[in-house]
Amino acid sequence: MIDLDNLQKEIYQNKLDKGFDASDSRENIYRTFCHIHGEVAEAFDAYYKGLDNFNEELADICIYILGLCEIKGISLEQEILKKLDKNKKRTYEKVNGVLVKGKGVK
């Protein structure tokens, strides 16, 4: 079982050890979102083209997100657990053959 909170700390420490900006500055947060976007695009490209690096690109996305969470003081593990619980309670209905959120849990 992976401990996301410890993984966040390890990722953050690696950023510090390698000399990357790990600050909570607006510029660094903006840059991090740009990197996440770039990694999502690379993962899509790898998937679309059937390249061997698809798994690695997914890992890159997670690493950037976990690093961002550590910078912002967010426990992604706790947020995922809360969201999973919320999703379990959510209802869906088919409208014109498409699943849409029901009127319940938001």
CSV table of C-alpha atoms in Angstrom, one decimal, residues 4 8 21 28 30 43 47 50 59 63 70 74-76 79 87-88 99 102:
chain,number,residue,atom,x,y,z
A,4,LEU,CA,0.6,9.3,-0.5
A,8,GLN,CA,4.4,13.8,-1.3
A,21,ASP,CA,11.6,25.9,-7.2
A,28,ASN,CA,5.9,28.5,-9.3
A,30,TYR,CA,1.4,28.6,-12.5
A,43,ALA,CA,0.6,10.9,-21.9
A,47,TYR,CA,-1.3,6.5,-25.7
A,50,GLY,CA,0.9,3.4,-28.9
A,59,ALA,CA,3.7,8.7,-13.4
A,63,ILE,CA,4.5,13.3,-9.4
A,70,GLU,CA,2.9,19.1,-0.8
A,74,ILE,CA,-2.9,19.5,0.9
A,75,SER,CA,-3.1,15.8,1.8
A,76,LEU,CA,-4.0,14.3,-1.5
A,79,GLU,CA,-8.9,14.5,-0.5
A,87,ASN,CA,-18.8,9.8,-5.5
A,88,LYS,CA,-20.2,6.6,-3.9
A,99,LEU,CA,-25.0,9.4,-17.9
A,102,GLY,CA,-28.6,13.1,-10.6
